[in-house]
Amino acid sequence: MSNGNGRLKLALQKDGRITEESIALLRAAGMNFEFTVRSLFSPCTNFPLDLLSLRDDDIPEYVQDGVSDLGIVGANVVEEKGAKVTVVEGLGFGKCRLAICVPRNGNLTDLGSLRGKRIATSYPKTLGRFLSSRQISADIVEISGSVEITPALNVADATCDILSTGSTARVNGLQPLLTVMESEAVLIANEDVLESRANNEIDRLLTRIRSSLRARGNKYVMMNAPLTSVEKLKELVPGMKSPTVVPLANRDLVSIQSVVGEEVLWEVIEQLKRAGASDIVVTPIEKIIP
Ligand code: ATP
Ligand code: MG
């Protein structure tokens, strides 16, 4: 426990790309708090949890040292800082990759061609580990921002930078050569706090966060179907796990209810219709508690 007052601390990015979705996740998990960019400290009013807003670079170390019990930060930052923390859960947002990019139409065309070249990055440790694991020695030029312009300035021959769509690289005449790591926002925890479970509030909080994560990307689907087609429906629809079948007042009909993944939803609905389902209702799911 990081302080003596029995309240958990969770560090999140103060003002950046993963701030909004971190807040949305905590709210979806039922946490009630006010959050402004200016406040370092946001207490939850309905749970013993205080939010700390920080530069994302500081989050892994603060969690490692127990200044904060938990944190939400990009996996790329955890990797770069080499912090000893437990990664509790991937959160499914802030997806990006750390990639080596080279000038388009240049003579750097594979990993081997990077030998002895200058590579600019804000991720020197991650890049260094990657290169040495592949026996490539190159000059790592540490730059804190706007890495993509360094080849044009002749500060570097290539870059190693975070990409999501790759459009920033493209407009700067660069193209990705290879991926160093895939990343997403992760929930991290202080190792001691998690192991000792000195604070069982942490389990309560994790249960709530996980129940919201599980609900994401799923829909609840209800439909009517002739009794005779139930077996066919169950078998036809791979997206449906053990559906609930409820008899209706009309004995020839049943109501079928199930959870369906959003990415296959329309395919499933089309199959259901073909198999005789009607009056299909799709609703969002807020939480799934196993
Ligand atoms: P801070 O001021 O907190 O230090 P930052 O400038 O270091 O912020 P952001 O640009 O806000 O960081 O990015 C935060 C995280 O969002 C990144 O570490 C990465 O995990 C993730 N991310 C997702 N997509 C992108 C992207 N296209 N570019 C940069 N980061 C991205
Ligand atoms: Mg940062």
Short mmCIF file of C-alpha atoms and ligand atoms in Angstrom, two decimals:
data_model
loop_
_atom_site.label_atom_id
_atom_site.label_comp_id
_atom_site.label_asym_id
_atom_site.label_seq_id
_atom_site.Cartn_x
_atom_site.Cartn_y
_atom_site.Cartn_z
CA MET A 1 0.00 0.00 0.00
CA SER A 2 1.36 3.31 -1.04
CA ASN A 3 -0.16 5.32 1.77
CA GLY A 4 -1.67 4.69 5.10
CA ASN A 5 -5.19 5.86 4.43
CA GLY A 6 -6.43 2.63 2.83
CA ARG A 7 -7.10 4.25 -0.52
CA LEU A 8 -5.68 2.80 -3.72
CA LYS A 9 -3.84 4.97 -6.19
CA LEU A 10 -4.05 4.61 -9.94
CA ALA A 11 -1.80 6.66 -12.23
CA LEU A 12 -3.03 7.64 -15.67
CA GLN A 13 -1.77 9.87 -18.45
CA LYS A 14 -2.53 13.49 -17.65
CA ASP A 15 -3.15 14.81 -21.14
CA GLY A 16 -2.38 12.68 -24.17
CA ARG A 17 -3.50 10.03 -26.58
CA ILE A 18 -4.66 7.50 -24.02
CA THR A 19 -6.12 9.88 -21.42
CA GLU A 20 -9.68 9.93 -22.71
CA GLU A 21 -10.03 6.19 -23.08
CA SER A 22 -8.42 5.53 -19.70
CA ILE A 23 -11.02 7.77 -18.08
CA ALA A 24 -13.83 6.18 -20.09
CA LEU A 25 -12.74 2.71 -18.95
CA LEU A 26 -12.69 3.73 -15.28
CA ARG A 27 -16.11 5.36 -15.59
CA ALA A 28 -17.47 2.25 -17.35
CA ALA A 29 -16.13 0.26 -14.40
CA GLY A 30 -18.41 2.35 -12.21
CA MET A 31 -15.85 4.78 -10.78
CA ASN A 32 -17.28 8.19 -10.07
CA PHE A 33 -14.83 11.12 -10.19
CA GLU A 34 -14.19 14.51 -11.65
CA PHE A 35 -11.18 14.86 -13.88
CA THR A 36 -9.54 17.99 -15.21
CA VAL A 37 -6.19 18.36 -16.94
CA ARG A 38 -5.06 20.68 -14.17
CA SER A 39 -5.68 18.35 -11.27
CA LEU A 40 -2.91 16.02 -10.17
CA PHE A 41 -5.25 14.21 -7.84
CA SER A 42 -8.83 13.08 -8.48
CA PRO A 43 -10.54 11.15 -5.68
CA CYS A 44 -13.31 8.70 -6.56
CA THR A 45 -16.42 9.46 -4.57
CA ASN A 46 -17.84 5.93 -4.55
CA PHE A 47 -14.70 3.78 -4.20
CA PRO A 48 -11.49 4.05 -2.14
CA LEU A 49 -9.44 5.05 -5.19
CA ASP A 50 -7.48 8.19 -6.01
CA LEU A 51 -6.38 8.96 -9.56
CA LEU A 52 -2.98 10.50 -10.17
CA SER A 53 -2.49 12.31 -13.48
CA LEU A 54 1.10 12.17 -14.72
CA ARG A 55 3.30 12.34 -17.80
CA ASP A 56 3.12 8.84 -19.21
CA ASP A 57 6.92 8.46 -18.99
CA ASP A 58 6.75 8.55 -15.19
CA ILE A 59 3.97 6.01 -14.72
CA PRO A 60 5.94 2.72 -14.90
CA GLU A 61 8.50 3.87 -12.35
CA TYR A 62 5.92 5.29 -9.96
CA VAL A 63 4.07 1.98 -10.02
CA GLN A 64 7.30 0.01 -9.62
CA ASP A 65 8.26 2.09 -6.59
CA GLY A 66 4.81 1.92 -5.03
CA VAL A 67 4.14 5.65 -5.29
CA SER A 68 1.06 4.43 -7.15
CA ASP A 69 -0.48 0.95 -6.78
CA LEU A 70 -1.78 0.76 -10.34
CA GLY A 71 -1.29 2.53 -13.63
CA ILE A 72 -2.63 2.75 -17.16
CA VAL A 73 0.08 3.31 -19.77
CA GLY A 74 1.25 2.16 -23.21
CA ALA A 75 3.06 -1.20 -23.20
CA ASN A 76 5.76 0.56 -25.24
CA VAL A 77 6.48 2.88 -22.31
CA VAL A 78 6.63 -0.02 -19.83
CA GLU A 79 9.07 -1.81 -22.14
CA GLU A 80 11.26 1.26 -22.65
CA LYS A 81 11.48 2.04 -18.95
CA GLY A 82 12.23 -1.60 -18.13
CA ALA A 83 10.12 -1.18 -15.01
CA LYS A 84 9.52 -4.15 -12.73
CA VAL A 85 5.74 -4.10 -12.62
CA THR A 86 3.02 -6.66 -13.27
CA VAL A 87 1.08 -6.23 -16.49
CA VAL A 88 -2.41 -7.15 -15.33
CA GLU A 89 -4.42 -6.72 -18.50
CA GLY A 90 -4.26 -5.45 -22.07
CA LEU A 91 -6.93 -2.78 -22.45
CA GLY A 92 -7.61 -2.87 -26.18
CA PHE A 93 -7.03 0.82 -26.88
CA GLY A 94 -3.98 2.95 -27.72
CA LYS A 95 -2.99 0.36 -30.28
CA CYS A 96 0.16 1.18 -32.21
CA ARG A 97 3.51 -0.31 -33.10
CA LEU A 98 7.09 0.74 -32.67
CA ALA A 99 8.63 0.42 -36.12
CA ILE A 100 11.90 1.14 -37.89
CA CYS A 101 11.22 3.45 -40.84
CA VAL A 102 13.52 4.21 -43.74
CA PRO A 103 13.45 6.77 -46.56
CA ARG A 104 11.28 5.63 -49.47
CA ASN A 105 13.23 4.54 -52.54
CA GLY A 106 16.51 4.62 -50.64
CA ASN A 107 19.11 1.90 -50.27
CA LEU A 108 18.06 0.79 -46.79
CA THR A 109 15.93 -2.21 -47.64
CA ASP A 110 16.42 -4.75 -44.89
CA LEU A 111 17.64 -5.11 -41.35
CA GLY A 112 21.20 -5.88 -42.45
CA SER A 113 21.45 -2.62 -44.38
CA LEU A 114 21.06 -0.72 -41.08
CA ARG A 115 24.52 -1.84 -39.87
CA GLY A 116 26.58 1.20 -38.94
CA LYS A 117 23.71 3.60 -39.76
CA ARG A 118 22.21 6.27 -37.52
CA ILE A 119 18.70 5.51 -36.23
CA ALA A 120 16.82 8.29 -34.43
CA THR A 121 14.33 7.29 -31.74
CA SER A 122 12.67 8.22 -28.47
CA TYR A 123 12.91 4.54 -27.53
CA PRO A 124 16.68 3.97 -27.29
CA LYS A 125 16.55 1.06 -24.84
CA THR A 126 13.86 -0.88 -26.70
CA LEU A 127 15.63 -0.32 -30.02
CA GLY A 128 19.00 -1.19 -28.51
CA ARG A 129 17.68 -4.50 -27.17
CA PHE A 130 16.02 -5.25 -30.50
CA LEU A 131 19.16 -4.56 -32.54
CA SER A 132 21.50 -6.46 -30.28
CA SER A 133 19.19 -9.48 -30.22
CA ARG A 134 19.67 -9.54 -33.99
CA GLN A 135 23.41 -8.83 -33.92
CA ILE A 136 23.05 -5.48 -35.67
CA SER A 137 25.22 -2.64 -34.47
CA ALA A 138 23.98 0.82 -35.38
CA ASP A 139 24.20 4.32 -33.96
CA ILE A 140 21.18 5.09 -31.83
CA VAL A 141 20.43 8.83 -31.84
CA GLU A 142 18.11 9.70 -28.96
CA ILE A 143 15.55 12.38 -29.87
CA SER A 144 12.68 13.40 -27.61
CA GLY A 145 10.12 14.33 -30.29
CA SER A 146 9.46 14.77 -34.03
CA VAL A 147 11.68 11.82 -34.83
CA GLU A 148 10.14 11.59 -38.32
CA ILE A 149 11.93 14.69 -39.60
CA THR A 150 15.45 13.57 -38.65
CA PRO A 151 16.32 11.83 -41.96
CA ALA A 152 15.36 14.98 -43.90
CA LEU A 153 17.62 16.99 -41.57
CA ASN A 154 20.42 14.46 -42.05
CA VAL A 155 20.49 13.85 -38.32
CA ALA A 156 19.76 10.18 -38.95
CA ASP A 157 19.49 7.63 -41.76
CA ALA A 158 16.43 5.87 -40.36
CA THR A 159 13.95 6.23 -37.49
CA CYS A 160 12.38 3.99 -34.91
CA ASP A 161 9.06 5.52 -33.96
CA ILE A 162 5.49 4.84 -32.85
CA LEU A 163 3.08 4.40 -35.75
CA SER A 164 -0.62 3.80 -35.82
CA THR A 165 -1.67 4.35 -39.43
CA GLY A 166 1.81 5.25 -40.68
CA SER A 167 0.60 8.46 -42.31
CA THR A 168 3.07 10.68 -40.41
CA ALA A 169 5.92 8.54 -41.67
CA ARG A 170 4.51 8.68 -45.20
CA VAL A 171 4.21 12.46 -45.42
CA ASN A 172 7.83 12.66 -44.30
CA GLY A 173 8.99 10.41 -47.11
CA LEU A 174 9.50 7.38 -44.86
CA GLN A 175 8.15 3.86 -44.98
CA PRO A 176 8.07 1.20 -42.29
CA LEU A 177 10.74 -1.46 -42.70
CA LEU A 178 10.03 -3.68 -39.72
CA THR A 179 8.12 -3.81 -36.46
CA VAL A 180 10.08 -3.69 -33.23
CA MET A 181 7.05 -4.15 -30.96
CA GLU A 182 3.25 -4.06 -31.02
CA SER A 183 1.67 -2.02 -28.27
CA GLU A 184 -1.60 -1.14 -26.60
CA ALA A 185 -2.56 0.51 -23.33
CA VAL A 186 -2.09 -1.87 -20.39
CA LEU A 187 -3.14 -1.90 -16.77
CA ILE A 188 -0.04 -2.35 -14.61
CA ALA A 189 0.28 -3.01 -10.90
CA ASN A 190 2.95 -2.77 -8.26
CA GLU A 191 4.32 -6.29 -7.79
CA ASP A 192 4.20 -6.28 -3.98
CA VAL A 193 0.71 -4.87 -3.76
CA LEU A 194 -0.59 -7.47 -6.15
CA GLU A 195 1.22 -10.37 -4.53
CA SER A 196 0.49 -9.61 -0.92
CA ARG A 197 -3.09 -8.65 -1.70
CA ALA A 198 -2.63 -6.48 1.39
CA ASN A 199 -5.44 -4.47 0.03
CA ASN A 200 -8.39 -6.50 -1.14
CA GLU A 201 -9.90 -3.37 -2.66
CA ILE A 202 -7.57 -4.10 -5.55
CA ASP A 203 -9.48 -7.31 -6.34
CA ARG A 204 -12.78 -5.48 -6.20
CA LEU A 205 -11.46 -2.84 -8.58
CA LEU A 206 -9.95 -5.40 -10.99
CA THR A 207 -13.25 -7.33 -11.07
CA ARG A 208 -15.07 -4.16 -12.06
CA ILE A 209 -12.55 -3.17 -14.71
CA ARG A 210 -12.51 -6.68 -16.19
CA SER A 211 -16.31 -6.84 -16.30
CA SER A 212 -16.35 -3.69 -18.46
CA LEU A 213 -13.55 -4.95 -20.68
CA ARG A 214 -15.37 -8.23 -21.26
CA ALA A 215 -18.54 -6.38 -22.23
CA ARG A 216 -16.74 -4.32 -24.86
CA GLY A 217 -17.08 -5.65 -28.36
CA ASN A 218 -20.06 -7.85 -27.45
CA LYS A 219 -23.79 -7.38 -28.03
CA TYR A 220 -26.78 -9.07 -26.49
CA VAL A 221 -29.01 -10.53 -29.19
CA MET A 222 -32.62 -11.60 -28.66
CA MET A 223 -34.89 -13.10 -31.29
CA ASN A 224 -38.00 -15.15 -31.84
CA ALA A 225 -37.78 -18.42 -33.70
CA PRO A 226 -40.00 -21.39 -34.49
CA LEU A 227 -39.41 -24.20 -32.00
CA THR A 228 -38.53 -26.49 -34.88
CA SER A 229 -35.54 -24.39 -35.90
CA VAL A 230 -33.84 -24.13 -32.50
CA GLU A 231 -31.35 -26.92 -33.15
CA LYS A 232 -30.53 -25.55 -36.57
CA LEU A 233 -30.04 -22.05 -35.15
CA LYS A 234 -27.72 -23.26 -32.41
CA GLU A 235 -25.65 -25.22 -34.86
CA LEU A 236 -25.65 -22.59 -37.58
CA VAL A 237 -24.37 -19.82 -35.44
CA PRO A 238 -20.79 -20.25 -34.27
CA GLY A 239 -20.83 -16.82 -32.66
CA MET A 240 -23.43 -17.91 -30.14
CA LYS A 241 -22.24 -19.64 -27.01
CA SER A 242 -24.84 -21.66 -25.19
CA PRO A 243 -27.86 -19.49 -25.93
CA THR A 244 -30.79 -19.08 -23.54
CA VAL A 245 -33.98 -20.56 -24.98
CA VAL A 246 -37.21 -19.31 -23.40
CA PRO A 247 -40.68 -20.63 -24.25
CA LEU A 248 -43.24 -18.06 -25.42
CA ALA A 249 -47.02 -17.90 -24.96
CA ASN A 250 -47.30 -19.12 -28.52
CA ARG A 251 -46.06 -22.66 -28.05
CA ASP A 252 -44.69 -22.93 -31.55
CA LEU A 253 -42.26 -20.11 -30.89
CA VAL A 254 -39.32 -19.60 -28.55
CA SER A 255 -37.21 -16.59 -27.66
CA ILE A 256 -33.47 -17.15 -28.08
CA GLN A 257 -30.96 -14.90 -26.34
CA SER A 258 -27.20 -14.85 -26.53
CA VAL A 259 -24.01 -12.81 -26.48
CA VAL A 260 -22.47 -12.22 -29.89
CA GLY A 261 -19.13 -10.62 -30.74
CA GLU A 262 -19.56 -7.34 -32.57
CA GLU A 263 -17.12 -8.24 -35.33
CA VAL A 264 -19.29 -11.16 -36.47
CA LEU A 265 -22.64 -9.61 -35.55
CA TRP A 266 -23.99 -8.97 -39.05
CA GLU A 267 -22.90 -12.34 -40.40
CA VAL A 268 -24.60 -13.99 -37.43
CA ILE A 269 -27.79 -11.97 -37.93
CA GLU A 270 -27.94 -12.87 -41.62
CA GLN A 271 -27.56 -16.55 -40.79
CA LEU A 272 -30.17 -16.34 -38.06
CA LYS A 273 -32.67 -14.77 -40.42
CA ARG A 274 -32.06 -17.41 -43.04
CA ALA A 275 -32.61 -20.07 -40.40
CA GLY A 276 -36.02 -18.67 -39.47
CA ALA A 277 -35.32 -16.13 -36.72
CA SER A 278 -37.40 -12.95 -36.64
CA ASP A 279 -37.86 -9.85 -34.47
CA ILE A 280 -34.13 -9.73 -33.77
CA VAL A 281 -33.21 -7.20 -31.08
CA VAL A 282 -29.58 -6.19 -30.51
CA THR A 283 -28.63 -4.31 -27.34
CA PRO A 284 -25.35 -3.12 -25.87
CA ILE A 285 -23.87 -4.89 -22.86
CA GLU A 286 -22.54 -2.84 -19.99
CA LYS A 287 -20.83 -5.47 -17.89
CA ILE A 288 -20.16 -9.21 -17.98
CA ILE A 289 -19.41 -10.72 -14.58
CA PRO A 290 -18.46 -14.40 -14.73
P1 ATP B 1 3.19 12.68 -22.20
O1 ATP B 1 3.01 14.14 -22.30
O2 ATP B 1 2.26 12.06 -21.22
O3 ATP B 1 4.62 12.26 -22.00
P2 ATP B 1 3.54 11.57 -24.88
O4 ATP B 1 3.64 12.69 -25.86
O5 ATP B 1 4.76 10.87 -24.43
O6 ATP B 1 2.71 12.10 -23.62
P3 ATP B 1 1.32 10.48 -26.43
O7 ATP B 1 1.67 10.97 -27.80
O8 ATP B 1 0.17 11.13 -25.74
O9 ATP B 1 2.60 10.43 -25.47
O10 ATP B 1 1.04 8.92 -26.58
C1 ATP B 1 0.74 8.13 -25.46
C2 ATP B 1 0.74 6.68 -25.87
O11 ATP B 1 -0.30 6.46 -26.83
C3 ATP B 1 1.97 6.17 -26.58
O12 ATP B 1 3.00 5.83 -25.67
C4 ATP B 1 1.45 4.95 -27.30
O13 ATP B 1 1.38 3.85 -26.39
C5 ATP B 1 0.02 5.33 -27.64
N1 ATP B 1 -0.20 5.64 -29.08
C6 ATP B 1 -1.16 5.13 -29.85
N2 ATP B 1 -1.13 5.57 -31.10
C7 ATP B 1 -0.13 6.41 -31.18
C8 ATP B 1 0.42 7.21 -32.23
N3 ATP B 1 -0.09 7.20 -33.47
N4 ATP B 1 1.46 7.99 -31.92
C9 ATP B 1 1.95 8.01 -30.68
N5 ATP B 1 1.48 7.26 -29.67
C10 ATP B 1 0.46 6.47 -29.89
MG MG B 2 5.63 10.71 -22.74
#
